[in-house]
Short mmCIF file of C-alpha atoms in Angstrom, two decimals:
data_model
loop_
_atom_site.label_atom_id
_atom_site.label_comp_id
_atom_site.label_asym_id
_atom_site.label_seq_id
_atom_site.Cartn_x
_atom_site.Cartn_y
_atom_site.Cartn_z
CA CYS M 1 -34.69 -93.91 57.45
CA ARG M 2 -38.46 -93.48 57.63
CA PHE M 3 -38.86 -97.14 56.58
CA GLY M 4 -36.75 -98.41 59.46
CA TRP M 5 -33.94 -99.55 57.17
CA THR M 6 -30.23 -99.48 57.85
CA ARG M 7 -27.53 -99.58 55.22
CA ASP M 8 -26.68 -103.05 53.93
CA THR M 9 -22.92 -103.08 53.56
CA SER M 10 -22.67 -106.61 52.24
CA GLU M 11 -21.22 -106.86 48.75
CA GLN M 12 -20.69 -109.65 46.28
CA ALA M 13 -18.12 -109.58 43.49
CA CYS M 14 -17.41 -111.69 40.46
CA ALA M 15 -14.07 -112.58 38.95
CA SER M 16 -14.09 -110.09 36.10
CA CYS M 17 -15.78 -106.87 35.04
CA SER M 18 -17.27 -105.89 31.70
CA SER M 19 -16.29 -102.61 30.10
CA LYS M 20 -18.63 -99.64 30.21
CA SER M 21 -19.93 -97.91 27.10
CA ASP M 22 -19.17 -94.30 26.20
CA PHE M 23 -21.94 -91.93 25.13
CA PRO M 24 -21.82 -88.51 23.45
CA VAL M 25 -22.29 -85.39 25.55
CA VAL M 26 -25.68 -83.76 24.99
CA PRO M 27 -27.05 -80.44 26.31
CA PRO M 28 -28.72 -80.55 29.77
CA PHE M 29 -32.38 -79.77 30.38
CA PRO M 30 -33.24 -76.49 32.14
CA PHE M 31 -34.81 -78.09 35.22
CA SER M 32 -33.42 -78.95 38.59
CA SER M 33 -34.62 -81.67 40.96
CA ASP M 34 -33.70 -79.22 43.73
CA GLN M 35 -37.20 -77.83 43.18
CA LEU M 36 -38.48 -80.91 45.01
CA GLU M 37 -39.15 -80.47 48.70
CA PRO M 38 -38.17 -83.64 50.60
CA ARG M 39 -40.85 -85.12 52.85
CA ALA M 40 -38.23 -86.94 54.89
CA THR M 41 -34.70 -85.98 55.79
CA HIS M 42 -32.88 -89.12 56.89
CA CYS M 43 -33.65 -91.83 54.32
CA ARG M 44 -30.24 -93.35 53.57
CA ALA M 45 -31.60 -96.10 51.34
CA SER M 46 -29.59 -96.27 48.10
CA LEU M 47 -31.33 -96.57 44.73
CA LEU M 48 -30.60 -98.53 41.55
CA SER M 49 -32.78 -97.50 38.60
CA ASP M 50 -32.66 -99.89 35.62
CA PHE M 51 -33.98 -98.71 32.23
CA ALA M 52 -34.19 -95.36 33.95
CA GLY M 53 -35.69 -93.18 31.20
CA ALA M 54 -36.36 -89.81 32.85
CA ASP M 55 -35.61 -91.52 36.19
CA VAL M 56 -38.97 -90.92 37.82
CA PRO M 57 -37.86 -93.29 40.61
CA GLY M 58 -35.07 -90.82 41.32
CA PHE M 59 -37.56 -87.98 41.81
CA ALA M 60 -39.61 -90.12 44.19
CA TRP M 61 -36.47 -91.17 46.05
CA LYS M 62 -35.34 -87.57 46.43
CA SER M 63 -38.79 -86.41 47.57
CA LEU M 64 -38.47 -88.95 50.40
CA GLY M 65 -35.16 -87.44 51.42
CA GLY M 66 -32.94 -89.97 49.65
CA GLN M 67 -29.34 -89.51 50.74
CA GLY M 68 -27.76 -92.83 49.81
CA GLY M 69 -26.12 -93.78 46.54
CA HIS M 70 -28.05 -93.25 43.29
CA THR M 71 -27.19 -95.29 40.20
CA CYS M 72 -28.99 -95.30 36.83
CA TYR M 73 -28.66 -97.51 33.77
CA GLU M 74 -29.91 -95.81 30.58
CA VAL M 75 -28.73 -95.68 26.96
CA ALA M 76 -30.94 -93.04 25.26
CA PRO M 77 -28.94 -89.80 24.88
CA ALA M 78 -31.89 -87.48 25.61
CA ALA M 79 -32.82 -89.43 28.74
CA ARG M 80 -29.20 -89.44 29.89
CA ALA M 81 -29.05 -85.66 29.47
CA PHE M 82 -32.23 -85.27 31.52
CA ILE M 83 -30.83 -87.44 34.32
CA THR M 84 -27.51 -85.58 34.34
CA SER M 85 -29.29 -82.21 34.51
CA ASN M 86 -31.58 -83.21 37.36
CA PHE M 87 -29.24 -85.49 39.30
CA PRO M 88 -25.64 -84.29 38.82
CA ALA M 89 -24.37 -86.67 41.51
CA CYS M 90 -26.03 -89.73 39.95
CA ASP M 91 -23.73 -92.58 38.92
CA LEU M 92 -25.03 -92.76 35.34
CA ARG M 93 -24.14 -95.91 33.41
CA GLY M 94 -25.01 -97.39 30.04
CA SER M 95 -26.53 -100.69 28.92
CA VAL M 96 -27.55 -103.53 31.22
CA VAL M 97 -26.66 -106.05 28.50
CA ASN M 98 -23.89 -108.38 29.70
CA ARG M 99 -23.79 -106.55 33.03
CA ARG M 100 -21.82 -108.38 35.70
CA GLN M 101 -22.69 -108.19 39.36
CA CYS M 102 -19.29 -106.68 40.16
CA ASP M 103 -20.31 -103.69 38.01
CA LEU M 104 -23.00 -102.82 40.51
CA PRO M 105 -22.62 -100.70 43.63
CA SER M 106 -24.39 -101.73 46.80
CA PHE M 107 -28.04 -100.70 46.73
CA ASP M 108 -31.11 -101.02 48.93
CA ILE M 109 -33.89 -100.45 46.39
CA LEU M 110 -34.12 -101.53 42.75
CA VAL M 111 -36.70 -100.05 40.37
CA ALA M 112 -36.97 -101.35 36.81
CA GLY M 113 -39.47 -100.37 34.14
CA PHE M 114 -38.09 -102.90 31.68
CA PRO M 115 -38.87 -102.43 27.95
CA CYS M 116 -42.59 -102.71 27.23
CA GLN M 117 -42.54 -102.91 23.41
CA PRO M 118 -42.50 -106.74 23.27
CA PHE M 119 -45.54 -106.93 25.57
CA SER M 120 -47.71 -103.98 24.50
CA ALA M 121 -51.10 -104.74 22.96
CA LEU M 122 -50.33 -102.06 20.37
CA GLY M 123 -47.06 -103.65 19.21
CA GLU M 124 -45.96 -106.88 17.60
CA ARG M 125 -46.47 -108.75 20.88
CA GLY M 126 -43.33 -110.82 20.51
CA GLY M 127 -43.18 -111.37 24.26
CA LEU M 128 -40.16 -113.03 25.79
CA ASP M 129 -39.06 -114.29 22.36
CA GLU M 130 -39.18 -110.94 20.57
CA TRP M 131 -36.65 -111.04 17.74
CA ARG M 132 -34.86 -107.86 18.87
CA GLY M 133 -34.10 -109.41 22.25
CA ARG M 134 -35.88 -106.77 24.30
CA GLY M 135 -38.24 -109.33 25.82
CA ARG M 136 -35.44 -110.79 27.95
CA LEU M 137 -33.78 -107.57 29.11
CA VAL M 138 -35.68 -108.00 32.36
CA ASP M 139 -33.19 -110.81 33.10
CA ALA M 140 -30.58 -108.18 34.01
CA SER M 141 -32.79 -106.80 36.78
CA LEU M 142 -33.79 -110.27 37.95
CA ALA M 143 -30.11 -111.24 38.20
CA ALA M 144 -29.38 -108.13 40.27
CA ILE M 145 -32.22 -109.03 42.64
CA LYS M 146 -31.04 -112.63 42.95
CA HIS M 147 -27.38 -111.90 43.58
CA ARG M 148 -27.64 -108.68 45.62
CA ARG M 149 -30.93 -109.28 47.45
CA PRO M 150 -31.96 -105.62 47.82
CA ARG M 151 -34.28 -104.67 50.66
CA ALA M 152 -37.07 -103.87 48.22
CA PHE M 153 -37.72 -103.70 44.49
CA ILE M 154 -40.37 -102.54 42.05
CA LEU M 155 -40.82 -104.00 38.55
CA GLU M 156 -43.20 -102.29 36.11
CA ASN M 157 -44.55 -102.90 32.62
CA VAL M 158 -47.69 -102.46 30.53
CA ALA M 159 -50.88 -104.10 31.76
CA ASN M 160 -50.83 -106.52 28.83
CA PHE M 161 -47.61 -108.01 30.21
CA ALA M 162 -49.69 -110.02 32.65
CA LYS M 163 -51.99 -111.40 29.92
CA LEU M 164 -49.83 -111.90 26.83
CA ASP M 165 -49.40 -115.52 25.71
CA ASP M 166 -51.71 -116.71 28.49
CA GLY M 167 -49.52 -115.02 31.08
CA ARG M 168 -46.28 -116.68 29.99
CA ALA M 169 -44.05 -113.63 30.59
CA ARG M 170 -45.72 -112.86 33.90
CA GLY M 171 -45.30 -116.47 34.99
CA TYR M 172 -41.63 -116.37 34.04
CA VAL M 173 -40.92 -113.26 36.15
CA MET M 174 -43.12 -114.20 39.10
CA GLY M 175 -41.83 -117.76 39.12
CA PHE M 176 -38.26 -116.50 39.28
CA LEU M 177 -39.05 -114.17 42.17
CA GLU M 178 -41.03 -116.78 44.10
CA LYS M 179 -38.15 -119.26 43.89
CA LEU M 180 -35.92 -116.79 45.73
CA SER M 181 -38.08 -117.46 48.84
CA THR M 182 -36.84 -114.16 50.26
CA TYR M 183 -39.51 -111.61 49.43
CA ASP M 184 -43.12 -110.86 50.15
CA LEU M 185 -44.51 -110.12 46.69
CA HIS M 186 -47.36 -107.69 45.98
CA GLU M 187 -48.79 -107.57 42.47
CA ARG M 188 -51.38 -105.23 40.97
CA VAL M 189 -52.41 -103.35 37.82
CA LEU M 190 -52.75 -99.61 38.54
CA CYS M 191 -54.18 -96.85 36.35
CA THR M 192 -52.85 -93.29 36.41
CA SER M 193 -56.35 -91.78 36.27
CA GLU M 194 -57.03 -93.31 39.68
CA TYR M 195 -54.01 -91.54 41.18
CA GLY M 196 -54.57 -87.94 40.23
CA LEU M 197 -53.37 -87.74 36.62
CA PRO M 198 -55.71 -86.80 33.73
CA GLN M 199 -54.56 -89.82 31.73
CA THR M 200 -55.65 -93.42 31.32
CA ARG M 201 -52.46 -95.45 31.55
CA LYS M 202 -52.67 -98.92 33.06
CA ARG M 203 -49.47 -100.51 34.26
CA TRP M 204 -48.57 -103.83 35.88
CA TYR M 205 -46.47 -103.63 39.05
CA VAL M 206 -44.87 -106.13 41.36
CA VAL M 207 -43.36 -104.91 44.61
CA GLY M 208 -40.98 -107.15 46.51
CA VAL M 209 -40.12 -106.53 50.17
CA ARG M 210 -37.36 -108.59 51.76
CA ARG M 211 -38.84 -110.21 54.82
CA ASP M 212 -35.95 -109.46 57.17
CA ALA M 213 -35.33 -105.87 56.05
CA VAL M 214 -38.40 -103.70 56.55
CA GLN M 215 -40.20 -102.94 59.79
CA MET M 216 -43.49 -101.78 58.30
CA GLN M 217 -46.29 -103.51 56.42
CA PHE M 218 -46.50 -102.76 52.71
CA SER M 219 -49.75 -101.28 51.39
CA TRP M 220 -50.74 -99.91 48.01
CA PRO M 221 -51.31 -96.14 47.81
CA SER M 222 -54.83 -94.81 48.27
CA MET M 223 -56.62 -93.57 45.17
CA LEU M 224 -56.69 -89.85 44.47
CA PRO M 225 -59.26 -87.69 42.65
CA MET M 226 -58.24 -87.02 39.07
CA LEU M 227 -56.92 -83.54 38.32
CA SER M 228 -58.01 -81.59 35.26
CA LEU M 229 -55.63 -80.84 32.41
CA THR M 230 -55.82 -77.18 33.37
CA ALA M 231 -54.68 -77.98 36.89
CA VAL M 232 -51.64 -79.79 35.48
CA LEU M 233 -50.74 -77.65 32.44
CA GLY M 234 -52.28 -74.32 33.38
CA PRO M 235 -54.96 -72.39 31.47
CA PRO M 236 -54.84 -72.51 27.66
CA PRO M 237 -53.36 -69.45 25.91
CA ALA M 238 -55.85 -66.77 24.95
CA ARG M 239 -56.92 -66.82 21.33
CA SER M 240 -56.02 -63.76 19.32
#
């Protein structure tokens, strides 16, 4: 692996497993992740993507030559169809609610963009105590980190996550991670317009790197000049 990792074959199991949900079959999307050209060819790090959505972590993992296991948790039918179309070999699962650790495969990297609605400045701002329960779904990812100790993880949410309720939600997540005493933690708010995209979208990230697992120093990506909409979408259609 280009990161100097080797496969972690250690596994933990619990006494019983929860059942998995069934979802209706929906048509695939006409796009293949095979269009991606890997920049590395021997990265055997396995990936767990919680709240996967369109599984952007999967595209990044594949572009780095990902060859290990690839597991996604996602409930939205359209998102599940997109994942299935682009990653036919992905172990696609349903809800993280009531997930037991024995449900999980071994994995080296966890990426979780947990639900942002309770923390968004444009929403009801219910935070951790949001009445729908979405504010505590991050607990599923935190439990996976605690019990499986992946080599690295990335958690992501809206920028307001770090500020809402005087930083209560941020303090809850960061406090949990710090108590593990296993990871070097790197926290920052990044904006898409500073990394090439013609969009202003600020997001909070925390990257955790297990101290005994990685042979290289973590650093945030360098900023990139912003592309134009035309460069991304192509020229507008001619007017008749």
